[in-house]
One Martini backbone bead per residue (centre of mass of N, CA, C, O) as a GRO file, in nm:
protein
  313
    1MET     BB    1  18.005   4.000  12.222
    2ILE     BB    2  18.255   3.978  12.513
    3ASP     BB    3  18.442   3.781  12.588
    4THR     BB    4  18.640   3.616  12.853
    5ALA     BB    5  18.891   3.643  12.670
    6GLY     BB    6  18.891   3.969  12.597
    7PHE     BB    7  18.937   4.100  12.821
    8ARG     BB    8  19.191   3.979  12.886
    9VAL     BB    9  19.335   4.126  12.663
   10MET     BB   10  19.217   4.385  12.752
   11ARG     BB   11  19.412   4.395  13.023
   12ALA     BB   12  19.720   4.331  12.870
   13ILE     BB   13  19.760   4.531  12.736
   14ALA     BB   14  19.761   4.759  12.907
   15GLU     BB   15  19.966   4.665  13.101
   16GLU     BB   16  20.221   4.583  12.861
   17GLY     BB   17  20.214   4.725  12.606
   18SER     BB   18  20.214   4.481  12.384
   19PHE     BB   19  20.086   4.183  12.208
   20THR     BB   20  20.355   4.008  12.295
   21ALA     BB   21  20.352   4.023  12.601
   22ALA     BB   22  20.029   3.995  12.620
   23ALA     BB   23  20.108   3.664  12.516
   24LEU     BB   24  20.239   3.555  12.758
   25ALA     BB   25  20.109   3.658  13.039
   26LEU     BB   26  19.865   3.429  12.882
   27GLY     BB   27  20.034   3.214  12.694
   28TYR     BB   28  19.963   3.297  12.418
   29SER     BB   29  20.008   3.417  12.102
   30GLN     BB   30  20.061   3.694  11.895
   31PRO     BB   31  19.885   3.630  11.687
   32ALA     BB   32  19.631   3.528  11.902
   33VAL     BB   33  19.611   3.852  11.986
   34SER     BB   34  19.514   3.964  11.761
   35GLN     BB   35  19.305   3.783  11.614
   36MET     BB   36  19.112   3.885  11.897
   37VAL     BB   37  19.142   4.203  11.841
   38ARG     BB   38  18.992   4.167  11.562
   39ARG     BB   39  18.706   4.051  11.671
   40LEU     BB   40  18.625   4.308  11.855
   41GLU     BB   41  18.587   4.450  11.608
   42GLN     BB   42  18.403   4.380  11.531
   43ARG     BB   43  18.202   4.364  11.748
   44THR     BB   44  18.222   4.682  11.797
   45GLY     BB   45  18.299   4.883  11.535
   46THR     BB   46  18.621   4.939  11.672
   47ALA     BB   47  18.876   5.057  11.746
   48LEU     BB   48  19.101   4.953  12.022
   49VAL     BB   49  19.410   5.012  11.873
   50GLU     BB   50  19.732   5.135  11.869
   51ARG     BB   51  19.998   5.167  11.673
   52VAL     BB   52  20.356   5.190  11.784
   53GLY     BB   53  20.583   5.106  11.667
   54ARG     BB   54  20.592   4.850  11.906
   55SER     BB   55  20.363   4.894  12.010
   56VAL     BB   56  20.035   5.005  12.190
   57ARG     BB   57  19.739   5.192  12.187
   58LEU     BB   58  19.442   5.221  12.381
   59THR     BB   59  19.138   5.327  12.284
   60GLU     BB   60  18.889   5.428  12.409
   61ALA     BB   61  18.779   5.250  12.349
   62GLY     BB   62  18.949   5.025  12.509
   63GLN     BB   63  18.992   5.150  12.769
   64VAL     BB   64  18.740   5.074  12.873
   65LEU     BB   65  18.722   4.780  12.884
   66ALA     BB   66  18.990   4.767  13.087
   67ARG     BB   67  18.845   4.845  13.256
   68HIS     BB   68  18.567   4.659  13.282
   69ALA     BB   69  18.759   4.398  13.334
   70VAL     BB   70  18.800   4.388  13.617
   71ASN     BB   71  18.523   4.337  13.737
   72VAL     BB   72  18.469   4.072  13.563
   73LEU     BB   73  18.682   3.909  13.649
   74ALA     BB   74  18.649   3.966  13.953
   75SER     BB   75  18.392   3.795  13.949
   76LEU     BB   76  18.437   3.537  13.776
   77ASP     BB   77  18.633   3.454  13.974
   78ALA     BB   78  18.466   3.451  14.257
   79ALA     BB   79  18.264   3.214  14.172
   80GLU     BB   80  18.426   2.993  14.119
   81GLU     BB   81  18.545   2.973  14.361
   82GLU     BB   82  18.205   2.958  14.509
   83ILE     BB   83  18.169   2.681  14.301
   84ALA     BB   84  18.428   2.541  14.466
   85ALA     BB   85  18.321   2.521  14.779
   86ILE     BB   86  18.020   2.413  14.641
   87THR     BB   87  18.166   2.098  14.569
   88GLY     BB   88  18.346   2.110  14.881
   89LEU     BB   89  18.147   2.156  15.103
   90ARG     BB   90  18.228   2.430  15.213
   91ALA     BB   91  17.954   2.559  15.046
   92GLY     BB   92  17.602   2.591  15.101
   93ARG     BB   93  17.233   2.532  15.034
   94VAL     BB   94  16.983   2.437  15.209
   95ARG     BB   95  16.608   2.385  15.150
   96LEU     BB   96  16.385   2.248  15.428
   97MET     BB   97  16.053   2.062  15.408
   98ALA     BB   98  15.821   1.955  15.680
   99PHE     BB   99  15.701   1.776  15.857
  100PRO     BB  100  15.584   1.751  16.256
  101SER     BB  101  15.724   1.503  16.278
  102SER     BB  102  15.969   1.447  16.222
  103SER     BB  103  16.086   1.745  16.314
  104SER     BB  104  16.150   1.605  16.568
  105THR     BB  105  16.325   1.379  16.457
  106LEU     BB  106  16.483   1.349  16.167
  107VAL     BB  107  16.591   1.605  16.128
  108PRO     BB  108  16.786   1.661  16.380
  109MET     BB  109  16.981   1.472  16.260
  110ALA     BB  110  17.016   1.528  15.979
  111LEU     BB  111  17.163   1.831  16.063
  112ALA     BB  112  17.412   1.775  16.230
  113GLN     BB  113  17.531   1.607  16.048
  114VAL     BB  114  17.585   1.825  15.871
  115ARG     BB  115  17.703   2.038  16.105
  116SER     BB  116  17.956   1.820  16.133
  117ASP     BB  117  18.068   1.748  15.888
  118HIS     BB  118  17.949   2.072  15.716
  119PRO     BB  119  17.978   2.382  15.862
  120GLY     BB  120  17.917   2.517  15.565
  121ILE     BB  121  17.657   2.411  15.546
  122SER     BB  122  17.323   2.573  15.513
  123VAL     BB  123  17.026   2.548  15.616
  124THR     BB  124  16.665   2.567  15.616
  125PHE     BB  125  16.402   2.572  15.792
  126THR     BB  126  15.982   2.459  15.714
  127GLU     BB  127  15.732   2.280  15.801
  128ALA     BB  128  15.489   2.129  15.637
  129GLU     BB  129  15.306   2.016  15.463
  130PRO     BB  130  15.302   1.860  15.165
  131PRO     BB  131  15.154   1.971  14.988
  132GLU     BB  132  15.334   2.228  15.023
  133SER     BB  133  15.622   2.168  14.977
  134LEU     BB  134  15.508   2.040  14.671
  135ALA     BB  135  15.481   2.336  14.564
  136ALA     BB  136  15.713   2.475  14.639
  137LEU     BB  137  15.913   2.324  14.474
  138ARG     BB  138  15.820   2.391  14.219
  139ALA     BB  139  15.838   2.687  14.325
  140GLY     BB  140  16.146   2.705  14.395
  141ASP     BB  141  16.134   2.721  14.752
  142CYS     BB  142  16.303   2.473  14.764
  143ASP     BB  143  16.473   2.136  14.741
  144ILE     BB  144  16.363   1.963  15.071
  145ALA     BB  145  16.120   1.742  15.088
  146VAL     BB  146  15.917   1.602  15.326
  147ALA     BB  147  15.693   1.338  15.327
  148PHE     BB  148  15.384   1.200  15.294
  149SER     BB  149  15.190   0.836  15.256
  150TYR     BB  150  14.944   0.650  15.249
  151GLU     BB  151  14.813   0.317  15.233
  152GLY     BB  152  14.644   0.412  14.925
  153THR     BB  153  14.844   0.620  14.854
  154ASP     BB  154  15.002   0.864  14.700
  155LEU     BB  155  15.199   1.159  14.729
  156ALA     BB  156  14.953   1.321  14.599
  157ARG     BB  157  14.684   1.275  14.571
  158GLY     BB  158  14.578   1.448  14.281
  159GLU     BB  159  14.705   1.742  14.321
  160GLU     BB  160  14.987   1.643  14.155
  161SER     BB  161  15.279   1.577  13.965
  162LEU     BB  162  15.566   1.333  14.000
  163ASP     BB  163  15.743   1.386  13.743
  164ALA     BB  164  15.995   1.577  13.868
  165PHE     BB  165  16.014   1.383  14.053
  166VAL     BB  166  16.231   1.311  14.345
  167THR     BB  167  16.214   0.972  14.529
  168TYR     BB  168  16.315   0.862  14.904
  169PRO     BB  169  16.227   0.616  15.055
  170LEU     BB  170  16.280   0.619  15.427
  171LEU     BB  171  16.052   0.439  15.543
  172GLU     BB  172  15.827   0.298  15.786
  173ASP     BB  173  15.501   0.429  15.953
  174GLU     BB  174  15.348   0.304  16.191
  175VAL     BB  175  14.987   0.295  16.341
  176HIS     BB  176  14.863   0.405  16.634
  177LEU     BB  177  14.665   0.391  16.913
  178ALA     BB  178  14.501   0.605  17.104
  179LEU     BB  179  14.455   0.599  17.452
  180PRO     BB  180  14.370   0.565  17.711
  181ARG     BB  181  14.427   0.444  18.048
  182ASP     BB  182  14.092   0.346  18.135
  183HIS     BB  183  14.046   0.182  17.900
  184PRO     BB  184  13.871  -0.063  17.743
  185ARG     BB  185  14.114  -0.151  17.525
  186ALA     BB  186  14.429  -0.115  17.648
  187ALA     BB  187  14.562  -0.381  17.732
  188ASP     BB  188  14.532  -0.471  17.381
  189GLY     BB  189  14.740  -0.587  17.184
  190VAL     BB  190  14.493  -0.550  16.957
  191VAL     BB  191  14.320  -0.330  16.755
  192ARG     BB  192  13.982  -0.311  16.639
  193LEU     BB  193  13.804  -0.129  16.440
  194GLU     BB  194  13.527  -0.192  16.425
  195ASP     BB  195  13.507  -0.144  16.766
  196LEU     BB  196  13.512   0.183  16.726
  197ALA     BB  197  13.196   0.339  16.641
  198ASP     BB  198  13.150   0.477  16.925
  199GLU     BB  199  13.353   0.674  16.869
  200ASP     BB  200  13.568   0.897  16.964
  201TRP     BB  201  13.728   1.156  16.768
  202ILE     BB  202  14.112   1.328  16.685
  203ALA     BB  203  14.192   1.463  16.407
  204GLY     BB  204  14.429   1.631  16.148
  205CYS     BB  205  14.571   1.616  15.898
  206PRO     BB  206  14.389   1.610  15.596
  207ARG     BB  207  14.570   1.340  15.537
  208CYS     BB  208  14.516   1.210  15.836
  209ARG     BB  209  14.174   1.265  15.787
  210GLY     BB  210  14.187   1.043  15.540
  211HIS     BB  211  14.355   0.821  15.698
  212LEU     BB  212  14.035   0.782  15.867
  213LEU     BB  213  13.786   0.759  15.694
  214GLN     BB  214  13.900   0.508  15.558
  215VAL     BB  215  14.003   0.309  15.757
  216CYS     BB  216  13.648   0.339  15.880
  217SER     BB  217  13.541   0.218  15.613
  218ASN     BB  218  13.652  -0.054  15.554
  219ALA     BB  219  13.519  -0.092  15.868
  220GLY     BB  220  13.192   0.064  15.804
  221TYR     BB  221  13.238   0.333  15.905
  222VAL     BB  222  13.199   0.642  16.056
  223PRO     BB  223  13.383   0.870  16.188
  224ARG     BB  224  13.352   1.066  16.508
  225VAL     BB  225  13.450   1.406  16.457
  226ALA     BB  226  13.563   1.625  16.730
  227PHE     BB  227  13.779   1.688  16.675
  228GLU     BB  228  14.100   1.904  16.507
  229THR     BB  229  14.477   1.850  16.516
  230GLU     BB  230  14.811   1.945  16.456
  231ASP     BB  231  14.850   1.862  16.707
  232TYR     BB  232  15.050   1.616  16.896
  233VAL     BB  233  15.016   1.699  17.203
  234THR     BB  234  14.700   1.786  17.219
  235VAL     BB  235  14.573   1.507  17.122
  236LEU     BB  236  14.758   1.362  17.410
  237SER     BB  237  14.540   1.519  17.601
  238PHE     BB  238  14.246   1.453  17.507
  239VAL     BB  239  14.287   1.167  17.570
  240ALA     BB  240  14.362   1.196  17.847
  241ASN     BB  241  14.035   1.323  17.906
  242ARG     BB  242  13.823   1.164  17.731
  243LEU     BB  243  13.774   1.285  17.400
  244GLY     BB  244  13.929   1.045  17.268
  245ILE     BB  245  14.048   0.931  16.977
  246ALA     BB  246  14.393   0.806  16.833
  247LEU     BB  247  14.598   0.825  16.580
  248ILE     BB  248  14.961   0.729  16.534
  249PRO     BB  249  15.264   0.769  16.475
  250GLY     BB  250  15.531   0.705  16.524
  251LEU     BB  251  15.714   0.956  16.517
  252ILE     BB  252  15.559   1.012  16.796
  253MET     BB  253  15.658   0.795  16.998
  254ARG     BB  254  15.930   0.905  17.033
  255ASN     BB  255  15.918   1.185  17.207
  256THR     BB  256  15.589   1.196  17.246
  257SER     BB  257  15.382   1.171  17.530
  258HIS     BB  258  15.101   1.068  17.778
  259PRO     BB  259  15.101   0.899  18.076
  260ASP     BB  260  14.719   0.858  18.021
  261VAL     BB  261  14.868   0.730  17.721
  262VAL     BB  262  14.807   0.446  17.519
  263THR     BB  263  14.985   0.253  17.235
  264VAL     BB  264  14.807   0.029  16.972
  265PRO     BB  265  14.787  -0.178  16.779
  266ILE     BB  266  14.608  -0.276  16.486
  267ASP     BB  267  14.285  -0.403  16.308
  268PRO     BB  268  14.437  -0.342  16.071
  269PRO     BB  269  14.731  -0.255  15.938
  270SER     BB  270  14.929   0.088  15.987
  271ARG     BB  271  15.073   0.262  15.727
  272ARG     BB  272  15.313   0.460  15.630
  273THR     BB  273  15.536   0.706  15.447
  274VAL     BB  274  15.855   0.849  15.433
  275TYR     BB  275  15.988   1.137  15.199
  276ALA     BB  276  16.188   1.229  15.004
  277VAL     BB  277  16.244   1.582  14.783
  278THR     BB  278  16.343   1.646  14.495
  279THR     BB  279  16.566   1.699  14.170
  280PRO     BB  280  16.687   1.615  13.963
  281ASP     BB  281  16.923   1.875  13.961
  282LEU     BB  282  16.904   1.873  14.256
  283GLN     BB  283  17.051   1.596  14.346
  284ARG     BB  284  17.340   1.744  14.216
  285VAL     BB  285  17.393   1.929  14.435
  286PRO     BB  286  17.590   1.841  14.690
  287ALA     BB  287  17.434   1.973  14.959
  288VAL     BB  288  17.177   1.875  14.907
  289ALA     BB  289  17.338   1.523  14.848
  290THR     BB  290  17.433   1.535  15.207
  291THR     BB  291  17.114   1.626  15.285
  292LEU     BB  292  17.006   1.292  15.197
  293ASP     BB  293  17.213   1.111  15.324
  294ALA     BB  294  17.136   1.243  15.626
  295LEU     BB  295  16.816   1.086  15.617
  296CYS     BB  296  16.953   0.844  15.523
  297HIS     BB  297  17.111   0.796  15.811
  298GLY     BB  298  16.839   0.846  16.003
  299ALA     BB  299  16.617   0.652  15.938
  300ARG     BB  300  16.819   0.408  16.036
  301SER     BB  301  16.861   0.495  16.313
  302LEU     BB  302  16.587   0.433  16.414
  303GLY     BB  303  16.404   0.225  16.369
  304ILE     BB  304  16.193   0.221  16.201
  305GLY     BB  305  16.090   0.040  16.037
  306GLU     BB  306  16.224   0.049  15.728
  307GLY     BB  307  16.433   0.074  15.542
  308LEU     BB  308  16.580   0.315  15.249
  309CYS     BB  309  16.673   0.473  15.017
  310THR     BB  310  16.573   0.471  14.704
  311ALA     BB  311  16.555   0.628  14.369
  312ASN     BB  312  16.237   0.774  14.258
  313SER     BB  313  16.183   0.908  13.907
   0.00000   0.00000   0.00000
């Protein structure tokens, strides 16, 4: 019912004491101010000003508008300043979710770059596997999800549609086989999956377990999963103690190792694609776009597989 211009006019009349002076203060013409007051009186259904000679005096209703105008206009000015700060990357908030092996490699590099280049941007981080992070993005509980999918499967894996998302493939992450250092095949240049049917396996997250089952099925057998853990430090410790063997993504091998574990390529080779996922609207938010750029830069810096980073909508 009352627009911003109406609040500004009522405050100016209260401060200046006449339509002419109010018009001069606002940069309007006097007839324009008179017209705006008449429109406000029509909308409110009551008189807002009382003419006294060449000056005007606010009625009780006019005084109410003028009094509230101070706080309303101050809030609008503050909002405009905050938006200007966000647009200029002097401020902003980004909520990021990422799966564990990326949170120990790719994510810290990206967040360090954002903090260095734009210290006013605040990035909060939560660790989550792709099903949870994509669900959080859909629910509006995060702004960027770092997720992955293995060859032969899409990012959604049939769990939900990706139509509302924009995906940025960051890198291709090759999967290796983790073996005890004294394993008979530890010295092989490449190990064929079909030769591992009699081994005990250590499985990881649900998607990783699904990948293990699929590649072993392609090799002609069902893997004997002896242990399950999503902690790759634990996986390597189990392998080192000869409790089983495991498939290890290349990201893990960047900064996690065990002196009694070796990793070798597998045949047939297998990869997973790591993505940054957001929404069409969020990708236009300056702080989110800056964080996406930092993730792309970090992916290229890692030198794992092929750096990609072109948005798919």
